[in-house]
PDB file of C-alpha atoms in Angstrom:
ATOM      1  CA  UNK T   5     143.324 101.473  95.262  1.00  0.00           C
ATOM      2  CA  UNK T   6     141.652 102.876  98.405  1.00  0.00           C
ATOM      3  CA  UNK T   7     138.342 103.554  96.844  1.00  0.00           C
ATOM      4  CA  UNK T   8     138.522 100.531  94.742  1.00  0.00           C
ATOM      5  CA  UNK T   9     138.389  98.572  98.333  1.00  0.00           C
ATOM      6  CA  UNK T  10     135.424 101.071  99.732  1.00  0.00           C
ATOM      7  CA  UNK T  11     133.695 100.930  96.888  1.00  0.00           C
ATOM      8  CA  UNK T  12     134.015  96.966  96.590  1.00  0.00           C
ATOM      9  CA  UNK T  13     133.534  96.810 100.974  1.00  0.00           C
ATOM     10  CA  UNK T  14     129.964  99.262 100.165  1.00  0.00           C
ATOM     11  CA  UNK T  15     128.886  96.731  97.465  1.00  0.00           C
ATOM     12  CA  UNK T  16     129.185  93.609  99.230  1.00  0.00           C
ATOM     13  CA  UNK T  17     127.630  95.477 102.201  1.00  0.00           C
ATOM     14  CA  UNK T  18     124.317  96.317  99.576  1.00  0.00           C
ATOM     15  CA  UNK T  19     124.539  92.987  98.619  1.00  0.00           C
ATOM     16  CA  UNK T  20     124.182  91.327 101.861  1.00  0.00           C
ATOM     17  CA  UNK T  21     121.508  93.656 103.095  1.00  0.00           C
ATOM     18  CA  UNK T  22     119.568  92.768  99.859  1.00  0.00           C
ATOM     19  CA  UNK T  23     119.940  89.406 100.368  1.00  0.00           C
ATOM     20  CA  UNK T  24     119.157  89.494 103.940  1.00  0.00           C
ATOM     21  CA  UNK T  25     116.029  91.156 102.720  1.00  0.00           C
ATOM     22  CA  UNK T  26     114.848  88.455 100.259  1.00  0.00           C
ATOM     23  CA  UNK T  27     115.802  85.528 102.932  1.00  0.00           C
ATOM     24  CA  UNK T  28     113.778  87.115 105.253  1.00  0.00           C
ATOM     25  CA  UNK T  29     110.749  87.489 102.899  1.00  0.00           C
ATOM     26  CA  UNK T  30     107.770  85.210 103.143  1.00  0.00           C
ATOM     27  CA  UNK T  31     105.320  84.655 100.765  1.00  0.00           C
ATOM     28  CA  UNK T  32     101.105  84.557 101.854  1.00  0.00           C
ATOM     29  CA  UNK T  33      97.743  83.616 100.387  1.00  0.00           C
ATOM     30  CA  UNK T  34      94.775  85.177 101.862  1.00  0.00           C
ATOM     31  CA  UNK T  35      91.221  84.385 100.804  1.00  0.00           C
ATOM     32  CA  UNK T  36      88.785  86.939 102.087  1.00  0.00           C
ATOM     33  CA  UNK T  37      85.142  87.408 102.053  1.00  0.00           C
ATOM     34  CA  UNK T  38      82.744  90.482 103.157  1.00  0.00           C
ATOM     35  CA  UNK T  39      80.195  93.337 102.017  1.00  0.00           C
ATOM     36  CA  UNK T  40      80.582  95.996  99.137  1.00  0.00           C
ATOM     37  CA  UNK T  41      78.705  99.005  99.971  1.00  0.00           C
ATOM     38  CA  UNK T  42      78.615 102.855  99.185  1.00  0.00           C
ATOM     39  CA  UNK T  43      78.409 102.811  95.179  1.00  0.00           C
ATOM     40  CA  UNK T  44      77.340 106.167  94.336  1.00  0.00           C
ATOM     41  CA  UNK T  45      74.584 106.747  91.308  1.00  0.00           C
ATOM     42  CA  UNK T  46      75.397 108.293  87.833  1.00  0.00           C
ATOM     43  CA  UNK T  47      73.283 110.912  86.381  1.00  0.00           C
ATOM     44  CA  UNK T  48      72.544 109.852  83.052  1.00  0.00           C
ATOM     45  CA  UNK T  49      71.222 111.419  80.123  1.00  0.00           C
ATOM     46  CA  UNK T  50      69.682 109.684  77.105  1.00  0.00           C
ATOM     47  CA  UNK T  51      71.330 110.564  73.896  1.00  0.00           C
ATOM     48  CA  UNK T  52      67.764 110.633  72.024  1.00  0.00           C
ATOM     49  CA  UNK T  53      64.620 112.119  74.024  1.00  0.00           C
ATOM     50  CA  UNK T  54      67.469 113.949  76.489  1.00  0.00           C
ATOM     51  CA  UNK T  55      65.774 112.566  79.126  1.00  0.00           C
ATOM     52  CA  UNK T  56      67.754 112.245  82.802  1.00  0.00           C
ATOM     53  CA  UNK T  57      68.202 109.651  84.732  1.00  0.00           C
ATOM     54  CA  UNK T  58      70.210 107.691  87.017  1.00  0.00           C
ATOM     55  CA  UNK T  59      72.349 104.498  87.155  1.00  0.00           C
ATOM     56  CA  UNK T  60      72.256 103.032  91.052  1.00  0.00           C
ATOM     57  CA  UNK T  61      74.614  99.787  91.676  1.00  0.00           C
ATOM     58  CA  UNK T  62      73.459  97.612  94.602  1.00  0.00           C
ATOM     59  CA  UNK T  63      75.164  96.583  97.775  1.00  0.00           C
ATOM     60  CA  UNK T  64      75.786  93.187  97.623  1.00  0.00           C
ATOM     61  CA  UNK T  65      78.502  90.587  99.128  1.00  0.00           C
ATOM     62  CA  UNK T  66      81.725  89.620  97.601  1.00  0.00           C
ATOM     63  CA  UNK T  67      84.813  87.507  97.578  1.00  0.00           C
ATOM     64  CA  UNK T  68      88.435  87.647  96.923  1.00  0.00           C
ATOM     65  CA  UNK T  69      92.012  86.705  97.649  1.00  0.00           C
ATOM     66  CA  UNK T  70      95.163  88.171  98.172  1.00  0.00           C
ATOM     67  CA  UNK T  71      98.551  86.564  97.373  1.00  0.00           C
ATOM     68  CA  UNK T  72     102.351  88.313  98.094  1.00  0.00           C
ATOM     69  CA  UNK T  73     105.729  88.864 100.197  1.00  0.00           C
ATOM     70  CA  UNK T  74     106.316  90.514 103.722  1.00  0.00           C
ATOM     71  CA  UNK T  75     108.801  92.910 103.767  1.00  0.00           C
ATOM     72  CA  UNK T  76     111.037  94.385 106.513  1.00  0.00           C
ATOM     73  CA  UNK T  77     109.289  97.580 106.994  1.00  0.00           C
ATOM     74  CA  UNK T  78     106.992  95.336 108.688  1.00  0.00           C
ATOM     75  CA  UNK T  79     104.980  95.339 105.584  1.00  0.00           C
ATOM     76  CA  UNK T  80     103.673  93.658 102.685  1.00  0.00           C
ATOM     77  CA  UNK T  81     103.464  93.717  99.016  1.00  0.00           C
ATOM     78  CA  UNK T  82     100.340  91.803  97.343  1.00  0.00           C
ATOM     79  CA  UNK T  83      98.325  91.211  94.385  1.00  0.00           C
ATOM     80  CA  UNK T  84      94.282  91.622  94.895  1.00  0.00           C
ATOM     81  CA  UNK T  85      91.530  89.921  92.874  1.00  0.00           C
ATOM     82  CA  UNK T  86      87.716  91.004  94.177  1.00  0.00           C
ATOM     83  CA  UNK T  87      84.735  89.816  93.262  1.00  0.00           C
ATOM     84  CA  UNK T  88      81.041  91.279  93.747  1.00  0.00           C
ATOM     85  CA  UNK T  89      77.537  89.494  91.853  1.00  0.00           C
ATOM     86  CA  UNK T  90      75.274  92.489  91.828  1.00  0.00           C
ATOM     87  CA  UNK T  91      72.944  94.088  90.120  1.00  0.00           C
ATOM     88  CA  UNK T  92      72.623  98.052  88.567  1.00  0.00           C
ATOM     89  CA  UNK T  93      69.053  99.732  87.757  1.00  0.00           C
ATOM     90  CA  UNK T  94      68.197 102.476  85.177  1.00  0.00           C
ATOM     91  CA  UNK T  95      65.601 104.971  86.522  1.00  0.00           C
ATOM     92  CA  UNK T  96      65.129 107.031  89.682  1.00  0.00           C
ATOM     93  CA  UNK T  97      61.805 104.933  89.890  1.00  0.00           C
ATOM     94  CA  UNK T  98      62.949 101.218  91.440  1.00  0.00           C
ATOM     95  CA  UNK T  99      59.676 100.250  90.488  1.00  0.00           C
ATOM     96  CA  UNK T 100      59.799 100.992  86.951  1.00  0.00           C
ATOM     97  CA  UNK T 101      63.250 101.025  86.079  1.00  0.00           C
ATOM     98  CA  UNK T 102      65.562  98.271  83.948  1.00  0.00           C
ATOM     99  CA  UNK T 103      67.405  95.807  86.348  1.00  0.00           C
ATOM    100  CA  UNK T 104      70.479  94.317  84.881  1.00  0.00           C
ATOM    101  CA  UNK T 105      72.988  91.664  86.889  1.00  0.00           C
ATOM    102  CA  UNK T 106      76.204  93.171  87.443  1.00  0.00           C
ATOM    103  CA  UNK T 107      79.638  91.646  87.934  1.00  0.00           C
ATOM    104  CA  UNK T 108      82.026  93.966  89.648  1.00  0.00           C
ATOM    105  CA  UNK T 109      85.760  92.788  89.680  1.00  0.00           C
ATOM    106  CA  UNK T 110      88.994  94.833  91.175  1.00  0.00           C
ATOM    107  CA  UNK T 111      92.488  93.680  90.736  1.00  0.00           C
ATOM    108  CA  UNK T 112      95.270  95.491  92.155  1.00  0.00           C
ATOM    109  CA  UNK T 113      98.788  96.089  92.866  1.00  0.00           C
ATOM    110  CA  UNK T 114      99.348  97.162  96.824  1.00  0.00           C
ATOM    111  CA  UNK T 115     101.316  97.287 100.159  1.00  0.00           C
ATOM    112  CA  UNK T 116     100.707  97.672 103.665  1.00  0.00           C
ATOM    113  CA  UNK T 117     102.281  99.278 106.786  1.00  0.00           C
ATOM    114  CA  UNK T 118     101.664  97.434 110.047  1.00  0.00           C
ATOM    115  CA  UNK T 119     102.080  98.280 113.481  1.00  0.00           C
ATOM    116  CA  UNK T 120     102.854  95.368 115.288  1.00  0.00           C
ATOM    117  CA  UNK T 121     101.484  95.008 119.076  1.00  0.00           C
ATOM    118  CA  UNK T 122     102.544  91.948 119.599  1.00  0.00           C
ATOM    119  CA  UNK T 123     100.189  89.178 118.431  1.00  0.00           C
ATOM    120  CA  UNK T 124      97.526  92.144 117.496  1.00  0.00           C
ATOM    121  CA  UNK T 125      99.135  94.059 114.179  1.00  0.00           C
ATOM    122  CA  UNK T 126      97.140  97.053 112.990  1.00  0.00           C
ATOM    123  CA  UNK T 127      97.968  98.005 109.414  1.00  0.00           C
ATOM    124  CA  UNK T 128      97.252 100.693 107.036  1.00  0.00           C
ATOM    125  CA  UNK T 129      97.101 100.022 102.975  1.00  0.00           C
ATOM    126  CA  UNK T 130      97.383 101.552  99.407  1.00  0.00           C
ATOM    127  CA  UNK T 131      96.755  99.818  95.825  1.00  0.00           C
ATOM    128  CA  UNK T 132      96.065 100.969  92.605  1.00  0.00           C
ATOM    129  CA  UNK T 133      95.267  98.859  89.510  1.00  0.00           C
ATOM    130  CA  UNK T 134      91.767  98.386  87.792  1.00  0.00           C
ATOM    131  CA  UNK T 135      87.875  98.062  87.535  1.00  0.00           C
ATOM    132  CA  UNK T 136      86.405  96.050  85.262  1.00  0.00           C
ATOM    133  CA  UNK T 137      82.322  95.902  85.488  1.00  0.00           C
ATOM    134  CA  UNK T 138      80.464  93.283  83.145  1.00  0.00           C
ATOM    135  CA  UNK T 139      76.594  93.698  82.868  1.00  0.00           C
ATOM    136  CA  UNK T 140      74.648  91.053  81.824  1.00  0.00           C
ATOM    137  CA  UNK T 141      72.235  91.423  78.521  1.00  0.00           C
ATOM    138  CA  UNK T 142      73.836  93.190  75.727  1.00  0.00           C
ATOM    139  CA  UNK T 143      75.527  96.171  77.480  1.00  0.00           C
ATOM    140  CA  UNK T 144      79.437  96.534  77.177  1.00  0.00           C
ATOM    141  CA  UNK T 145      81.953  95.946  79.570  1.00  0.00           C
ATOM    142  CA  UNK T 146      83.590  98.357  81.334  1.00  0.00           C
ATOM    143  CA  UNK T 147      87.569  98.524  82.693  1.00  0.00           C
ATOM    144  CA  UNK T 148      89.001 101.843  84.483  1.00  0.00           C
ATOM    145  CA  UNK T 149      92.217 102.960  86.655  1.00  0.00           C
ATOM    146  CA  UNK T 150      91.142 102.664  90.127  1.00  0.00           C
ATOM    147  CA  UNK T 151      92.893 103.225  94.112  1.00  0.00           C
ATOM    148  CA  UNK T 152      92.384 102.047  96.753  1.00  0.00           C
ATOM    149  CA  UNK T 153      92.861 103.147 100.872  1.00  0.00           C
ATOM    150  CA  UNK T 154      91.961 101.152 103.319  1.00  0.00           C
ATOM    151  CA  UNK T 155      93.187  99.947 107.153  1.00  0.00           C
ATOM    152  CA  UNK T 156      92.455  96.922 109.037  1.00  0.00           C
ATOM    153  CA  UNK T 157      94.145  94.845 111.968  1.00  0.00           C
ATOM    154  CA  UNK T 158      95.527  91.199 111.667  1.00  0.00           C
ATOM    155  CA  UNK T 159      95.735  88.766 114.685  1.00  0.00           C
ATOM    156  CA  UNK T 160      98.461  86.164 114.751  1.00  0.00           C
ATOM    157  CA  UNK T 161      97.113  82.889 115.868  1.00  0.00           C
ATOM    158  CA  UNK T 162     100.310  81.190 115.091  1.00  0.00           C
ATOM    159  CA  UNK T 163     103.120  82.618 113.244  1.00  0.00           C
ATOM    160  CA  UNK T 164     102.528  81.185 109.792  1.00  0.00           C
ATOM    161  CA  UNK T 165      98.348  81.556 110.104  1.00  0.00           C
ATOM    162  CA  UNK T 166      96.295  84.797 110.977  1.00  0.00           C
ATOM    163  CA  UNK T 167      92.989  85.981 111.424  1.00  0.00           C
ATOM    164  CA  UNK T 168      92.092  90.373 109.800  1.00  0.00           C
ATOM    165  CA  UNK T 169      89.383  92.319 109.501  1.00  0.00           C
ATOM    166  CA  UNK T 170      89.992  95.919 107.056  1.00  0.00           C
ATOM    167  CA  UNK T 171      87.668  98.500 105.776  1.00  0.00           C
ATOM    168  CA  UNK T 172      88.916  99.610 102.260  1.00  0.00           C
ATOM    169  CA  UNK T 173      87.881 102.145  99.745  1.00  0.00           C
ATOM    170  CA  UNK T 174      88.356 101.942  95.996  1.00  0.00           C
ATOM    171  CA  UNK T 175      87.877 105.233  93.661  1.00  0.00           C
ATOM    172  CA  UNK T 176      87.643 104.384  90.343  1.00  0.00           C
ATOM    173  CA  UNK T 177      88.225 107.158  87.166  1.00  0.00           C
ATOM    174  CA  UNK T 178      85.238 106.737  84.875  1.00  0.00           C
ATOM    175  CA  UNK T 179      85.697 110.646  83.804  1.00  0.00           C
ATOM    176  CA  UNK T 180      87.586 109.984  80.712  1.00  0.00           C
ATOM    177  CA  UNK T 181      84.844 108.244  79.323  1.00  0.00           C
ATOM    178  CA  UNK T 182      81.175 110.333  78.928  1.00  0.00           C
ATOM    179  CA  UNK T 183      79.494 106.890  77.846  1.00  0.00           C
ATOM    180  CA  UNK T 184      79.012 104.099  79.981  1.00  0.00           C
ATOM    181  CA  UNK T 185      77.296 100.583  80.178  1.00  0.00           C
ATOM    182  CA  UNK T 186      76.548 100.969  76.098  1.00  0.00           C
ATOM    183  CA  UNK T 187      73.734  98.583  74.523  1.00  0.00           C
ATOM    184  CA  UNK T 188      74.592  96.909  71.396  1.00  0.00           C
ATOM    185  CA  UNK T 189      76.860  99.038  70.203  1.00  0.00           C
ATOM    186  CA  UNK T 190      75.574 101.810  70.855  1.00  0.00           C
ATOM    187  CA  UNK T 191      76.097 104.287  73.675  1.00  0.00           C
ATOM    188  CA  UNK T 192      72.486 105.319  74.969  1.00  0.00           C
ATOM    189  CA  UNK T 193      73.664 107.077  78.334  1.00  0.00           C
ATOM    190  CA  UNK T 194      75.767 109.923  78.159  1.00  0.00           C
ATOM    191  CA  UNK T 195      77.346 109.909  82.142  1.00  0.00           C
ATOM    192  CA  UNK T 196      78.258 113.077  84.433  1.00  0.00           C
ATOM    193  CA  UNK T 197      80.596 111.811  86.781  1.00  0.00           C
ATOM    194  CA  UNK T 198      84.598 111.785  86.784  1.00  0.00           C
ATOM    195  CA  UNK T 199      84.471 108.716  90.157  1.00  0.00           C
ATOM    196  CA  UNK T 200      82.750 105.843  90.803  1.00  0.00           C
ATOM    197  CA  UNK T 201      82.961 105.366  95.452  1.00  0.00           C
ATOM    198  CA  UNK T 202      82.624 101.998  96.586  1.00  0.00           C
ATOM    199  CA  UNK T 203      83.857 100.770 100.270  1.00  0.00           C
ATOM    200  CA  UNK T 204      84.027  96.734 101.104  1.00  0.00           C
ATOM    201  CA  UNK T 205      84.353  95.043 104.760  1.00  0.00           C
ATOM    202  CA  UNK T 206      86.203  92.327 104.288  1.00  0.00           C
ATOM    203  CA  UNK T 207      86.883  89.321 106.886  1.00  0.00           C
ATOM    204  CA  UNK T 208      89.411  86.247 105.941  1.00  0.00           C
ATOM    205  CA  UNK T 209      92.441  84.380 107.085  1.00  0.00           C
ATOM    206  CA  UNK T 210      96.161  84.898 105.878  1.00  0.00           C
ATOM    207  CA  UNK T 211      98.713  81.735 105.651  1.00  0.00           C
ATOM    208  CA  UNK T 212     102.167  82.654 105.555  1.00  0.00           C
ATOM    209  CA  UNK T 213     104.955  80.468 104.737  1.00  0.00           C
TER     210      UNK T 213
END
């Protein structure tokens, strides 16, 4: 009977934490904006003259949004959506190389750790989820597993609107496939590289409520 009435005492103890927890959760939208840089090149190799080469993605700017729940810790857990328009060339040669417009897109799953200051709360942040590029013309899509790292400080006008600034880094896996960015069909590049680096500044405003 005793450990009936600790073990019933322990659960509604769990069960007020957790709801404690979820009461004290609030839910955020933040749109963001900023400057995708870093993209390294990919040696290429053309399947029929054996020829090498070299796939370079531009810098460009891009947009996105993040929606989620705080959580105790302090922290958060959020959903990501970015957004780059930019362009990739074929050829070591810019002036004699194919241009093609690019769209870049990352969605991910991630949290953060801040460290609150008072109004001044420097965080750090993890994600993973994926990378999906989309050339224009007749080349192929492309969607890989990707992380991210990043860290960035949030200011706290008021409590339910904010003002960050973060520097992230995304890695995405493009090793399992040798092929990318095929044409028509058909696979012309054969790719040496198992990562594709890209970092992003991002600036943008966070409403909590």
């Amino acid at each position: 009977m005793r450990y009936k009435q600790q073990f019933g005492a322990s659960f509604l103890s769990i069960s007020a934490l957790m709801h404690s927890a979820i009461a004290a959760a609030e839910v955020f939208v933040a749109p963001f904006g900023g400057y995708g840089f870093g993209t390294n090149d990919f040696s290429t190799i053309d399947r029929n003259t054996q020829e090498e080469s070299s796939v370079k993605i531009a810098e460009s700017g891009h947009w996105g949004i993040m929606a989620g729940v705080t959580t105790p810790d302090p922290g958060s857990i959020y959903l990501l959506y970015s957004h780059q328009s930019t362009e990739f060339s074929i050829g070591d040669n810019l002036n004699q190389s194919e241009v093609t417009a690019l769209d870049t897109d990352y969605l991910h799953l991630g949290g953060a750790l801040y460290f609150p200051q008072g109004k001044f709360r420097p965080y750090v942040t993890t994600s993973v989820g994926l990378t999906q590029m989309r050339p224009s013309g007749s080349f192929s899509n492309e969607t890989h597993f990707s992380m991210g790292v990043g860290g960035g400080a949030e200011y706290q006008l008021i409590p339910s609107f904010s003002l960050f600034a973060d520097l992230r880094g995304y890695a995405t896996f493009i090793g399992s496939s040798p092929s990318l960015f095929c044409n028509s069909g058909n696979c012309k590049w054969l790719v040496d590289a198992e990562f594709m680096w890209q970092g992003q500044v991002n600036l943008g405003a966070k409403l909590t409520f």
